[in-house]
mmCIF file of C-alpha atoms in Angstrom:
data_model
loop_
_atom_site.group_PDB
_atom_site.id
_atom_site.type_symbol
_atom_site.label_atom_id
_atom_site.label_comp_id
_atom_site.label_asym_id
_atom_site.label_seq_id
_atom_site.Cartn_x
_atom_site.Cartn_y
_atom_site.Cartn_z
ATOM 1 C CA UNK A 655 49.668 49.195 -12.060
ATOM 2 C CA UNK A 656 48.420 47.869 -15.428
ATOM 3 C CA UNK A 657 48.834 44.144 -14.533
ATOM 4 C CA UNK A 658 46.203 44.928 -11.397
ATOM 5 C CA UNK A 659 44.277 45.747 -14.485
ATOM 6 C CA UNK A 660 44.638 42.883 -16.525
ATOM 7 C CA UNK A 661 44.397 40.318 -13.914
ATOM 8 C CA UNK A 662 40.601 41.082 -13.195
ATOM 9 C CA UNK A 663 39.937 41.361 -17.033
ATOM 10 C CA UNK A 664 41.492 38.446 -18.086
ATOM 11 C CA UNK A 665 39.805 36.548 -15.317
ATOM 12 C CA UNK A 666 36.203 38.194 -16.752
ATOM 13 C CA UNK A 667 37.309 36.921 -20.186
ATOM 14 C CA UNK A 668 38.093 33.280 -19.188
ATOM 15 C CA UNK A 669 34.745 33.171 -16.909
ATOM 16 C CA UNK A 670 32.722 34.685 -19.991
ATOM 17 C CA UNK A 671 34.543 31.719 -22.411
ATOM 18 C CA UNK A 672 34.200 28.768 -20.031
ATOM 19 C CA UNK A 673 30.248 29.906 -19.789
ATOM 20 C CA UNK A 674 30.228 30.419 -23.846
ATOM 21 C CA UNK A 675 31.443 27.025 -24.368
ATOM 22 C CA UNK A 676 28.819 25.539 -21.735
ATOM 23 C CA UNK A 677 25.984 26.943 -23.351
ATOM 24 C CA UNK A 678 26.859 25.637 -27.010
ATOM 25 C CA UNK A 679 28.421 22.199 -25.726
ATOM 26 C CA UNK A 680 25.272 21.414 -23.624
ATOM 27 C CA UNK A 681 23.103 22.273 -26.783
ATOM 28 C CA UNK A 682 23.129 18.635 -27.388
ATOM 29 C CA UNK A 683 21.878 17.294 -23.938
ATOM 30 C CA UNK A 684 17.979 18.002 -24.179
ATOM 31 C CA UNK A 685 18.202 18.118 -28.017
ATOM 32 C CA UNK A 686 16.436 14.891 -28.540
ATOM 33 C CA UNK A 687 13.533 14.966 -25.503
ATOM 34 C CA UNK A 688 13.007 18.531 -27.289
ATOM 35 C CA UNK A 689 12.026 16.797 -30.431
ATOM 36 C CA UNK A 690 10.010 13.856 -28.560
ATOM 37 C CA UNK A 691 6.917 14.928 -30.332
ATOM 38 C CA UNK A 692 7.708 14.594 -33.628
ATOM 39 C CA UNK A 693 9.598 11.267 -32.920
ATOM 40 C CA UNK A 694 6.395 9.887 -31.501
ATOM 41 C CA UNK A 695 4.881 10.526 -34.767
ATOM 42 C CA UNK A 696 8.332 9.665 -37.088
ATOM 43 C CA UNK A 697 9.413 5.704 -35.152
ATOM 44 C CA UNK A 698 5.857 5.652 -33.575
ATOM 45 C CA UNK A 699 7.181 5.480 -30.193
ATOM 46 C CA UNK A 700 5.476 5.957 -26.428
ATOM 47 C CA UNK A 701 6.376 7.518 -23.489
ATOM 48 C CA UNK A 702 8.034 4.596 -21.967
ATOM 49 C CA UNK A 703 10.799 4.298 -25.272
ATOM 50 C CA UNK A 704 10.603 7.994 -24.949
ATOM 51 C CA UNK A 705 12.065 8.029 -21.710
ATOM 52 C CA UNK A 706 15.232 6.362 -22.485
ATOM 53 C CA UNK A 707 16.042 9.116 -25.414
ATOM 54 C CA UNK A 708 16.803 10.871 -21.933
ATOM 55 C CA UNK A 709 17.740 8.723 -19.078
ATOM 56 C CA UNK A 710 20.419 6.925 -21.981
ATOM 57 C CA UNK A 711 22.594 10.004 -22.141
ATOM 58 C CA UNK A 712 22.214 10.145 -17.818
ATOM 59 C CA UNK A 713 23.728 6.783 -17.910
ATOM 60 C CA UNK A 714 26.031 7.467 -20.399
ATOM 61 C CA UNK A 715 27.439 10.930 -18.240
ATOM 62 C CA UNK A 716 27.366 8.538 -15.143
ATOM 63 C CA UNK A 717 29.622 5.889 -16.950
ATOM 64 C CA UNK A 718 31.875 8.512 -18.692
ATOM 65 C CA UNK A 719 32.174 10.718 -15.448
ATOM 66 C CA UNK A 720 32.983 7.105 -13.466
ATOM 67 C CA UNK A 721 35.725 6.231 -15.817
ATOM 68 C CA UNK A 722 37.321 10.304 -15.992
ATOM 69 C CA UNK A 723 37.515 9.805 -12.314
ATOM 70 C CA UNK A 724 39.093 6.595 -12.192
ATOM 71 C CA UNK A 725 41.280 7.556 -14.135
ATOM 72 C CA UNK A 726 41.905 11.168 -13.114
ATOM 73 C CA UNK A 727 41.233 12.386 -15.815
ATOM 74 C CA UNK A 728 40.245 15.934 -15.024
ATOM 75 C CA UNK A 729 43.193 16.367 -12.914
ATOM 76 C CA UNK A 730 45.860 14.777 -15.174
ATOM 77 C CA UNK A 731 45.569 16.438 -18.456
ATOM 78 C CA UNK A 732 44.999 20.039 -19.636
ATOM 79 C CA UNK A 733 41.473 20.853 -18.767
ATOM 80 C CA UNK A 734 40.805 23.366 -21.820
ATOM 81 C CA UNK A 735 41.959 20.358 -24.333
ATOM 82 C CA UNK A 736 39.861 17.215 -22.124
ATOM 83 C CA UNK A 737 36.764 19.986 -22.703
ATOM 84 C CA UNK A 738 37.121 20.597 -26.578
ATOM 85 C CA UNK A 739 37.608 16.852 -27.680
ATOM 86 C CA UNK A 740 34.645 16.436 -25.377
ATOM 87 C CA UNK A 741 32.183 18.749 -26.550
ATOM 88 C CA UNK A 742 33.399 17.621 -30.344
ATOM 89 C CA UNK A 743 32.667 14.214 -29.633
ATOM 90 C CA UNK A 744 29.372 14.840 -27.922
ATOM 91 C CA UNK A 745 28.321 16.923 -31.702
ATOM 92 C CA UNK A 746 29.609 14.380 -33.569
ATOM 93 C CA UNK A 747 27.411 11.304 -32.229
ATOM 94 C CA UNK A 748 24.576 13.999 -32.512
ATOM 95 C CA UNK A 749 25.107 14.601 -35.796
ATOM 96 C CA UNK A 750 25.344 10.585 -36.934
ATOM 97 C CA UNK A 751 21.984 10.405 -35.065
ATOM 98 C CA UNK A 752 20.801 13.226 -37.171
ATOM 99 C CA UNK A 753 21.542 11.817 -40.573
ATOM 100 C CA UNK A 754 21.822 8.257 -40.482
ATOM 101 C CA UNK A 755 19.256 6.674 -37.453
ATOM 102 C CA UNK A 756 15.771 5.880 -37.838
ATOM 103 C CA UNK A 757 14.588 4.108 -34.857
ATOM 104 C CA UNK A 758 14.874 3.765 -31.565
ATOM 105 C CA UNK A 759 17.492 0.898 -31.246
ATOM 106 C CA UNK A 760 19.993 3.029 -33.125
ATOM 107 C CA UNK A 761 19.509 6.192 -31.371
ATOM 108 C CA UNK A 762 19.575 5.206 -27.341
ATOM 109 C CA UNK A 763 23.778 3.891 -28.244
ATOM 110 C CA UNK A 764 24.685 6.829 -29.809
ATOM 111 C CA UNK A 765 22.612 9.139 -27.018
ATOM 112 C CA UNK A 766 24.920 6.661 -24.160
ATOM 113 C CA UNK A 767 27.499 8.219 -26.468
ATOM 114 C CA UNK A 768 27.050 11.375 -26.151
ATOM 115 C CA UNK A 769 26.488 10.972 -22.317
ATOM 116 C CA UNK A 770 29.733 9.745 -22.093
ATOM 117 C CA UNK A 771 31.141 12.664 -23.730
ATOM 118 C CA UNK A 772 29.257 15.141 -21.528
ATOM 119 C CA UNK A 773 30.808 14.100 -18.648
ATOM 120 C CA UNK A 774 34.107 15.756 -20.087
ATOM 121 C CA UNK A 775 31.678 19.017 -20.809
ATOM 122 C CA UNK A 776 30.184 19.852 -17.559
ATOM 123 C CA UNK A 777 32.608 18.573 -14.376
ATOM 124 C CA UNK A 778 35.772 19.773 -16.596
ATOM 125 C CA UNK A 779 33.907 23.250 -16.849
ATOM 126 C CA UNK A 780 33.428 23.720 -13.245
ATOM 127 C CA UNK A 781 37.100 23.431 -12.105
ATOM 128 C CA UNK A 782 38.203 25.530 -15.144
ATOM 129 C CA UNK A 783 35.524 28.127 -13.541
ATOM 130 C CA UNK A 784 36.874 27.941 -9.932
ATOM 131 C CA UNK A 785 40.378 27.962 -11.092
ATOM 132 C CA UNK A 786 39.254 31.802 -12.051
ATOM 133 C CA UNK A 787 37.581 32.737 -8.886
ATOM 134 C CA UNK A 788 39.157 33.344 -5.499
ATOM 135 C CA UNK A 789 37.247 31.726 -2.585
ATOM 136 C CA UNK A 790 35.340 35.285 -1.931
ATOM 137 C CA UNK A 791 33.313 35.181 -5.656
ATOM 138 C CA UNK A 792 33.375 31.152 -6.462
ATOM 139 C CA UNK A 793 29.558 31.179 -5.577
ATOM 140 C CA UNK A 794 29.074 33.636 -8.182
ATOM 141 C CA UNK A 795 31.493 31.931 -10.390
ATOM 142 C CA UNK A 796 30.147 28.694 -10.213
ATOM 143 C CA UNK A 797 26.179 30.239 -10.571
ATOM 144 C CA UNK A 798 27.332 31.805 -13.977
ATOM 145 C CA UNK A 799 28.363 28.308 -15.147
ATOM 146 C CA UNK A 800 25.401 26.324 -13.624
ATOM 147 C CA UNK A 801 23.356 29.493 -15.656
ATOM 148 C CA UNK A 802 25.296 28.287 -18.844
ATOM 149 C CA UNK A 803 24.504 24.909 -18.218
ATOM 150 C CA UNK A 804 21.086 25.668 -18.072
ATOM 151 C CA UNK A 805 20.433 28.037 -20.834
ATOM 152 C CA UNK A 806 22.580 25.331 -23.079
ATOM 153 C CA UNK A 807 20.376 22.414 -21.953
ATOM 154 C CA UNK A 808 17.403 24.331 -22.758
ATOM 155 C CA UNK A 809 18.210 25.613 -25.826
ATOM 156 C CA UNK A 810 16.857 22.784 -28.226
ATOM 157 C CA UNK A 811 13.084 23.800 -26.793
ATOM 158 C CA UNK A 812 13.894 27.458 -28.285
ATOM 159 C CA UNK A 813 14.751 26.258 -31.277
ATOM 160 C CA UNK A 814 12.026 24.072 -31.547
ATOM 161 C CA UNK A 815 9.605 26.496 -30.310
ATOM 162 C CA UNK A 816 10.452 28.955 -32.789
ATOM 163 C CA UNK A 817 11.063 27.294 -36.122
ATOM 164 C CA UNK A 818 9.700 24.926 -38.534
ATOM 165 C CA UNK A 819 12.998 22.697 -38.529
ATOM 166 C CA UNK A 820 12.580 19.172 -38.800
ATOM 167 C CA UNK A 821 13.854 16.985 -35.707
ATOM 168 C CA UNK A 822 16.853 15.994 -37.579
ATOM 169 C CA UNK A 823 17.590 20.052 -38.222
ATOM 170 C CA UNK A 824 17.095 20.369 -34.710
ATOM 171 C CA UNK A 825 19.588 18.021 -33.939
ATOM 172 C CA UNK A 826 21.644 19.145 -36.537
ATOM 173 C CA UNK A 827 21.784 22.685 -34.999
ATOM 174 C CA UNK A 828 22.272 21.752 -31.557
ATOM 175 C CA UNK A 829 25.675 19.487 -33.241
ATOM 176 C CA UNK A 830 26.969 23.130 -34.883
ATOM 177 C CA UNK A 831 26.420 25.070 -31.253
ATOM 178 C CA UNK A 832 28.478 22.184 -29.730
ATOM 179 C CA UNK A 833 30.997 22.253 -32.200
ATOM 180 C CA UNK A 834 31.419 25.998 -32.418
ATOM 181 C CA UNK A 835 31.826 25.605 -28.386
ATOM 182 C CA UNK A 836 34.434 22.811 -28.815
ATOM 183 C CA UNK A 837 36.861 25.403 -30.956
ATOM 184 C CA UNK A 838 36.172 27.910 -28.393
ATOM 185 C CA UNK A 839 37.611 25.829 -25.635
ATOM 186 C CA UNK A 840 40.557 24.970 -27.694
ATOM 187 C CA UNK A 841 41.283 28.488 -28.837
ATOM 188 C CA UNK A 842 40.415 30.859 -25.928
ATOM 189 C CA UNK A 843 40.148 29.059 -22.840
ATOM 190 C CA UNK A 844 42.642 28.512 -20.555
ATOM 191 C CA UNK A 845 43.000 27.294 -16.442
ATOM 192 C CA UNK A 846 43.297 29.689 -14.130
ATOM 193 C CA UNK A 847 45.491 30.446 -10.970
ATOM 194 C CA UNK A 848 43.209 29.326 -7.966
ATOM 195 C CA UNK A 849 42.538 25.834 -8.355
ATOM 196 C CA UNK A 850 45.798 23.345 -9.425
ATOM 197 C CA UNK A 851 45.426 22.579 -13.327
ATOM 198 C CA UNK A 852 46.960 19.298 -13.155
ATOM 199 C CA UNK A 853 48.334 16.602 -11.249
ATOM 200 C CA UNK A 854 51.354 14.286 -12.557
ATOM 201 C CA UNK A 855 48.990 11.210 -10.834
ATOM 202 C CA UNK A 856 45.453 10.753 -10.325
ATOM 203 C CA UNK A 857 43.869 9.379 -6.639
ATOM 204 C CA UNK A 858 40.360 7.818 -7.734
ATOM 205 C CA UNK A 859 40.424 7.002 -4.022
ATOM 206 C CA UNK A 860 39.946 10.098 -3.368
ATOM 207 C CA UNK A 861 35.918 9.998 -4.376
ATOM 208 C CA UNK A 862 35.493 7.731 -1.757
ATOM 209 C CA UNK A 863 37.643 9.390 0.930
ATOM 210 C CA UNK A 864 35.865 12.576 0.743
ATOM 211 C CA UNK A 865 33.240 10.525 2.322
ATOM 212 C CA UNK A 866 34.548 10.255 5.324
ATOM 213 C CA UNK A 867 35.389 14.290 5.306
ATOM 214 C CA UNK A 868 32.324 16.048 6.776
ATOM 215 C CA UNK A 869 32.021 19.205 4.912
ATOM 216 C CA UNK A 870 32.610 17.092 1.507
ATOM 217 C CA UNK A 871 30.381 14.471 2.302
ATOM 218 C CA UNK A 872 27.705 16.649 3.560
ATOM 219 C CA UNK A 873 27.834 18.954 0.482
ATOM 220 C CA UNK A 874 27.406 15.887 -1.795
ATOM 221 C CA UNK A 875 24.474 15.026 0.361
ATOM 222 C CA UNK A 876 22.772 18.434 -0.525
ATOM 223 C CA UNK A 877 23.584 17.975 -4.151
ATOM 224 C CA UNK A 878 21.992 14.436 -4.171
ATOM 225 C CA UNK A 879 18.572 15.926 -2.704
ATOM 226 C CA UNK A 880 18.965 18.661 -5.601
ATOM 227 C CA UNK A 881 19.922 16.049 -8.305
ATOM 228 C CA UNK A 882 16.625 13.694 -7.076
ATOM 229 C CA UNK A 883 14.241 16.611 -8.542
ATOM 230 C CA UNK A 884 16.089 18.725 -11.115
ATOM 231 C CA UNK A 885 16.726 16.672 -14.395
ATOM 232 C CA UNK A 886 13.331 14.766 -13.914
ATOM 233 C CA UNK A 887 11.126 18.208 -13.654
ATOM 234 C CA UNK A 888 13.321 19.582 -16.694
ATOM 235 C CA UNK A 889 12.567 16.519 -18.566
ATOM 236 C CA UNK A 890 9.022 15.700 -17.658
ATOM 237 C CA UNK A 891 7.574 19.754 -17.655
ATOM 238 C CA UNK A 892 6.749 19.654 -21.069
ATOM 239 C CA UNK A 893 4.331 16.452 -20.118
ATOM 240 C CA UNK A 894 2.981 18.066 -17.237
ATOM 241 C CA UNK A 895 1.931 20.817 -18.836
ATOM 242 C CA UNK A 896 0.295 19.848 -21.552
ATOM 243 C CA UNK A 897 -1.743 17.852 -19.275
ATOM 244 C CA UNK A 898 -2.724 21.033 -17.602
ATOM 245 C CA UNK A 899 -6.349 23.121 -18.434
ATOM 246 C CA UNK A 900 -3.972 25.899 -19.392
ATOM 247 C CA UNK A 901 -2.143 23.941 -22.523
ATOM 248 C CA UNK A 902 -3.535 25.261 -25.098
ATOM 249 C CA UNK A 903 -3.998 29.218 -23.943
ATOM 250 C CA UNK A 904 0.082 29.522 -23.007
ATOM 251 C CA UNK A 905 1.730 32.125 -24.077
ATOM 252 C CA UNK A 906 3.661 30.925 -27.400
ATOM 253 C CA UNK A 907 4.126 26.916 -27.438
ATOM 254 C CA UNK A 908 5.142 24.594 -24.819
ATOM 255 C CA UNK A 909 8.209 24.192 -25.931
ATOM 256 C CA UNK A 910 8.632 28.526 -25.351
ATOM 257 C CA UNK A 911 7.232 28.097 -22.001
ATOM 258 C CA UNK A 912 9.654 25.567 -21.162
ATOM 259 C CA UNK A 913 12.742 27.826 -22.399
ATOM 260 C CA UNK A 914 11.220 31.235 -20.877
ATOM 261 C CA UNK A 915 10.557 28.972 -17.389
ATOM 262 C CA UNK A 916 13.107 26.497 -17.051
ATOM 263 C CA UNK A 917 15.919 28.428 -19.036
ATOM 264 C CA UNK A 918 15.855 32.245 -18.353
ATOM 265 C CA UNK A 919 14.322 31.735 -15.150
ATOM 266 C CA UNK A 920 17.216 29.029 -14.385
ATOM 267 C CA UNK A 921 19.704 31.678 -15.044
ATOM 268 C CA UNK A 922 18.211 34.400 -12.644
ATOM 269 C CA UNK A 923 17.721 31.287 -10.216
ATOM 270 C CA UNK A 924 21.768 31.022 -10.935
ATOM 271 C CA UNK A 925 22.753 34.497 -11.365
ATOM 272 C CA UNK A 926 20.700 34.798 -7.490
ATOM 273 C CA UNK A 927 21.685 31.912 -6.044
ATOM 274 C CA UNK A 928 25.490 32.478 -6.257
ATOM 275 C CA UNK A 929 25.445 36.305 -5.545
ATOM 276 C CA UNK A 930 23.632 34.993 -1.664
ATOM 277 C CA UNK A 931 25.737 32.371 -1.629
ATOM 278 C CA UNK A 932 29.060 34.894 -1.578
ATOM 279 C CA UNK A 933 27.238 37.361 0.179
ATOM 280 C CA UNK A 934 25.448 35.271 2.691
ATOM 281 C CA UNK A 935 27.290 32.093 3.310
ATOM 282 C CA UNK A 936 27.019 28.717 1.064
ATOM 283 C CA UNK A 937 24.615 26.675 3.494
ATOM 284 C CA UNK A 938 22.406 29.605 4.009
ATOM 285 C CA UNK A 939 21.940 29.760 -0.221
ATOM 286 C CA UNK A 940 21.583 25.789 -1.235
ATOM 287 C CA UNK A 941 18.713 25.813 2.131
ATOM 288 C CA UNK A 942 16.178 28.623 0.565
ATOM 289 C CA UNK A 943 16.502 27.290 -2.979
ATOM 290 C CA UNK A 944 16.090 23.599 -1.533
ATOM 291 C CA UNK A 945 13.301 24.668 0.656
ATOM 292 C CA UNK A 946 11.524 27.018 -2.339
ATOM 293 C CA UNK A 947 12.129 24.013 -5.375
ATOM 294 C CA UNK A 948 10.356 21.829 -2.750
ATOM 295 C CA UNK A 949 7.273 23.458 -1.910
ATOM 296 C CA UNK A 950 6.604 23.703 -5.688
ATOM 297 C CA UNK A 951 7.059 19.902 -6.009
ATOM 298 C CA UNK A 952 4.459 19.982 -2.978
ATOM 299 C CA UNK A 953 1.860 22.629 -4.428
ATOM 300 C CA UNK A 954 2.523 21.571 -8.191
ATOM 301 C CA UNK A 955 -1.123 19.394 -8.174
ATOM 302 C CA UNK A 956 -2.872 22.938 -7.878
ATOM 303 C CA UNK A 957 -1.349 24.258 -11.379
ATOM 304 C CA UNK A 958 -3.664 21.507 -13.170
ATOM 305 C CA UNK A 959 -6.890 24.299 -12.925
ATOM 306 C CA UNK A 960 -4.832 27.583 -12.882
ATOM 307 C CA UNK A 961 -4.991 29.525 -15.146
ATOM 308 C CA UNK A 962 -2.194 30.020 -17.868
ATOM 309 C CA UNK A 963 -0.677 33.125 -16.177
ATOM 310 C CA UNK A 964 -0.169 31.559 -12.991
ATOM 311 C CA UNK A 965 1.105 28.472 -14.191
ATOM 312 C CA UNK A 966 3.632 30.612 -16.008
ATOM 313 C CA UNK A 967 4.549 32.375 -13.062
ATOM 314 C CA UNK A 968 4.481 29.542 -10.667
ATOM 315 C CA UNK A 969 6.906 27.599 -13.455
ATOM 316 C CA UNK A 970 9.132 30.845 -13.540
ATOM 317 C CA UNK A 971 10.125 30.695 -9.739
ATOM 318 C CA UNK A 972 10.306 26.646 -10.125
ATOM 319 C CA UNK A 973 12.810 27.107 -12.490
ATOM 320 C CA UNK A 974 14.793 29.807 -11.002
ATOM 321 C CA UNK A 975 14.742 27.990 -7.094
ATOM 322 C CA UNK A 976 14.784 24.485 -8.799
ATOM 323 C CA UNK A 977 18.903 25.037 -10.176
ATOM 324 C CA UNK A 978 19.825 28.390 -7.971
ATOM 325 C CA UNK A 979 21.658 25.745 -5.148
ATOM 326 C CA UNK A 980 23.538 23.823 -7.882
ATOM 327 C CA UNK A 981 26.537 25.875 -8.341
ATOM 328 C CA UNK A 982 26.639 26.624 -4.790
ATOM 329 C CA UNK A 983 26.886 22.259 -3.968
ATOM 330 C CA UNK A 984 29.814 22.934 -6.109
ATOM 331 C CA UNK A 985 31.564 25.690 -5.177
ATOM 332 C CA UNK A 986 31.375 24.300 -1.333
ATOM 333 C CA UNK A 987 32.864 21.265 -2.736
ATOM 334 C CA UNK A 988 35.421 23.130 -4.568
ATOM 335 C CA UNK A 989 36.155 24.527 -1.425
ATOM 336 C CA UNK A 990 36.182 21.555 0.978
ATOM 337 C CA UNK A 991 37.937 19.462 -1.031
ATOM 338 C CA UNK A 992 41.797 18.522 -1.369
ATOM 339 C CA UNK A 993 43.050 20.859 -3.516
ATOM 340 C CA UNK A 994 45.028 18.356 -5.596
ATOM 341 C CA UNK A 995 41.646 16.397 -6.587
ATOM 342 C CA UNK A 996 39.307 18.559 -7.172
ATOM 343 C CA UNK A 997 38.505 17.477 -10.630
ATOM 344 C CA UNK A 998 38.392 14.046 -9.155
ATOM 345 C CA UNK A 999 35.952 15.260 -6.501
ATOM 346 C CA UNK A 1000 33.749 17.398 -8.255
ATOM 347 C CA UNK A 1001 33.494 14.360 -11.270
ATOM 348 C CA UNK A 1002 32.560 11.729 -8.812
ATOM 349 C CA UNK A 1003 29.751 14.082 -7.130
ATOM 350 C CA UNK A 1004 28.224 14.679 -10.908
ATOM 351 C CA UNK A 1005 28.603 10.325 -11.411
ATOM 352 C CA UNK A 1006 26.604 9.207 -8.403
ATOM 353 C CA UNK A 1007 24.301 12.912 -8.943
ATOM 354 C CA UNK A 1008 23.224 11.791 -12.913
ATOM 355 C CA UNK A 1009 22.765 8.295 -11.120
ATOM 356 C CA UNK A 1010 19.938 9.262 -9.316
ATOM 357 C CA UNK A 1011 18.658 11.523 -12.237
ATOM 358 C CA UNK A 1012 17.853 7.480 -14.025
ATOM 359 C CA UNK A 1013 15.870 6.303 -11.488
ATOM 360 C CA UNK A 1014 13.835 9.949 -10.901
ATOM 361 C CA UNK A 1015 13.311 9.939 -14.547
ATOM 362 C CA UNK A 1016 11.718 6.724 -14.996
ATOM 363 C CA UNK A 1017 10.152 6.553 -11.951
ATOM 364 C CA UNK A 1018 7.658 9.745 -12.360
ATOM 365 C CA UNK A 1019 6.185 8.976 -15.617
ATOM 366 C CA UNK A 1020 5.479 5.375 -14.013
ATOM 367 C CA UNK A 1021 3.557 7.381 -10.859
ATOM 368 C CA UNK A 1022 1.896 9.236 -13.741
ATOM 369 C CA UNK A 1023 0.380 6.556 -15.203
ATOM 370 C CA UNK A 1024 -0.758 5.080 -11.752
ATOM 371 C CA UNK A 1025 -2.056 8.274 -9.967
ATOM 372 C CA UNK A 1026 -2.355 10.845 -13.322
ATOM 373 C CA UNK A 1027 -0.208 13.930 -13.953
ATOM 374 C CA UNK A 1028 -1.587 15.607 -11.109
ATOM 375 C CA UNK A 1029 0.655 14.008 -8.612
ATOM 376 C CA UNK A 1030 3.625 13.007 -10.467
ATOM 377 C CA UNK A 1031 5.822 15.456 -9.194
ATOM 378 C CA UNK A 1032 4.832 14.976 -5.597
ATOM 379 C CA UNK A 1033 7.358 12.152 -5.676
ATOM 380 C CA UNK A 1034 9.857 14.776 -6.618
ATOM 381 C CA UNK A 1035 9.520 16.672 -2.711
ATOM 382 C CA UNK A 1036 11.504 14.462 -0.331
ATOM 383 C CA UNK A 1037 14.760 15.201 -2.639
ATOM 384 C CA UNK A 1038 15.077 19.150 -1.557
ATOM 385 C CA UNK A 1039 14.006 18.104 1.341
ATOM 386 C CA UNK A 1040 16.982 15.811 2.818
ATOM 387 C CA UNK A 1041 19.256 18.317 1.050
ATOM 388 C CA UNK A 1042 17.848 21.043 3.187
ATOM 389 C CA UNK A 1043 18.595 18.933 6.164
ATOM 390 C CA UNK A 1044 21.819 18.006 5.058
ATOM 391 C CA UNK A 1045 22.976 22.176 4.428
ATOM 392 C CA UNK A 1046 21.173 22.722 7.874
ATOM 393 C CA UNK A 1047 23.751 20.406 9.306
ATOM 394 C CA UNK A 1048 26.482 21.965 7.138
ATOM 395 C CA UNK A 1049 25.830 25.687 8.681
ATOM 396 C CA UNK A 1050 26.128 23.606 12.028
ATOM 397 C CA UNK A 1051 29.294 23.940 13.616
ATOM 398 C CA UNK A 1052 31.182 21.131 15.210
ATOM 399 C CA UNK A 1053 30.867 20.260 18.423
ATOM 400 C CA UNK A 1054 34.723 20.837 19.338
ATOM 401 C CA UNK A 1055 34.232 24.298 16.752
ATOM 402 C CA UNK A 1056 31.482 25.273 19.174
ATOM 403 C CA UNK A 1057 33.844 25.350 22.400
ATOM 404 C CA UNK A 1058 36.106 26.413 20.801
#
């Protein structure tokens, strides 16, 4: 009798620990983006240069994810140890930047290295979370993981908005959180029974093979449409808000607004999206979120002359919708992929998705420079639309299945 009680409790503890590691370890991700206003004064950089403080992390993530896929790291080694090492190394890169760097030329390589390390945090965390959830509850579990990613990614904005720390202090605080996450991964987190923990030999070719299979292919296409929008919005929303009429009447600072709308709103969206996916199906949940966030992209020009209350309410909805489907795609792929190579599939998915984010992060300010920030986020709308079409196709049975 006790074993039936202990098993769910152990799974709950492990899911909570994995989520906590993600919150702490991913605090370094947007740590530089949160202090860009200070760096523009300290380093004398403009918007074009500031792009690379985020884009270099994304590029590093892609390189790290590709290397992990080729080497099969996520399927060959104990995932909790890989997670701990990656989190500690990302934190160490952030400490070095905070203590010794005085300009962009040295900052960009360290941010790139941080991204490489984070490729061992997020995808590995997805595999670990999937390992502690049955298929019936995996959508909710992945929603919790993505909620943790959202909260961790926006945590530096909260640190910046609440305190009076200098920018180096903000980086050190984020690094301390990352080191704590590493210790938690090493001492508490373990792999669960629902996904194979390790495979004696990796199969990097599966990163390409999965695109020949209908389920993984459509799940990936939906994810790529989602990523086209997500990180460009997270990166440039503070600048967008500063350009609106409501910029000086927002409750708290712009940083606090970003944390509340994208961070806390995103957490709510992730949890709701995961629950919806388990109750009504993966494609329906993803399609609803994609259509909602795509509509927000199209309506974004109307925010420029809106009141502060309308801007905040709109951004809460956008913050919830833009991330609500992320865990759904991870869940879909973890269920559709070959169970021996789930880690490779998830890592390859994120590598390609984050490669797309580099494009949109650079295109948005270029569009803003040409037509103004009013219309810059219209560029992001095609991504959710394409993703929604892919999810609509995934929801339909194959002709052979329909005939059966």
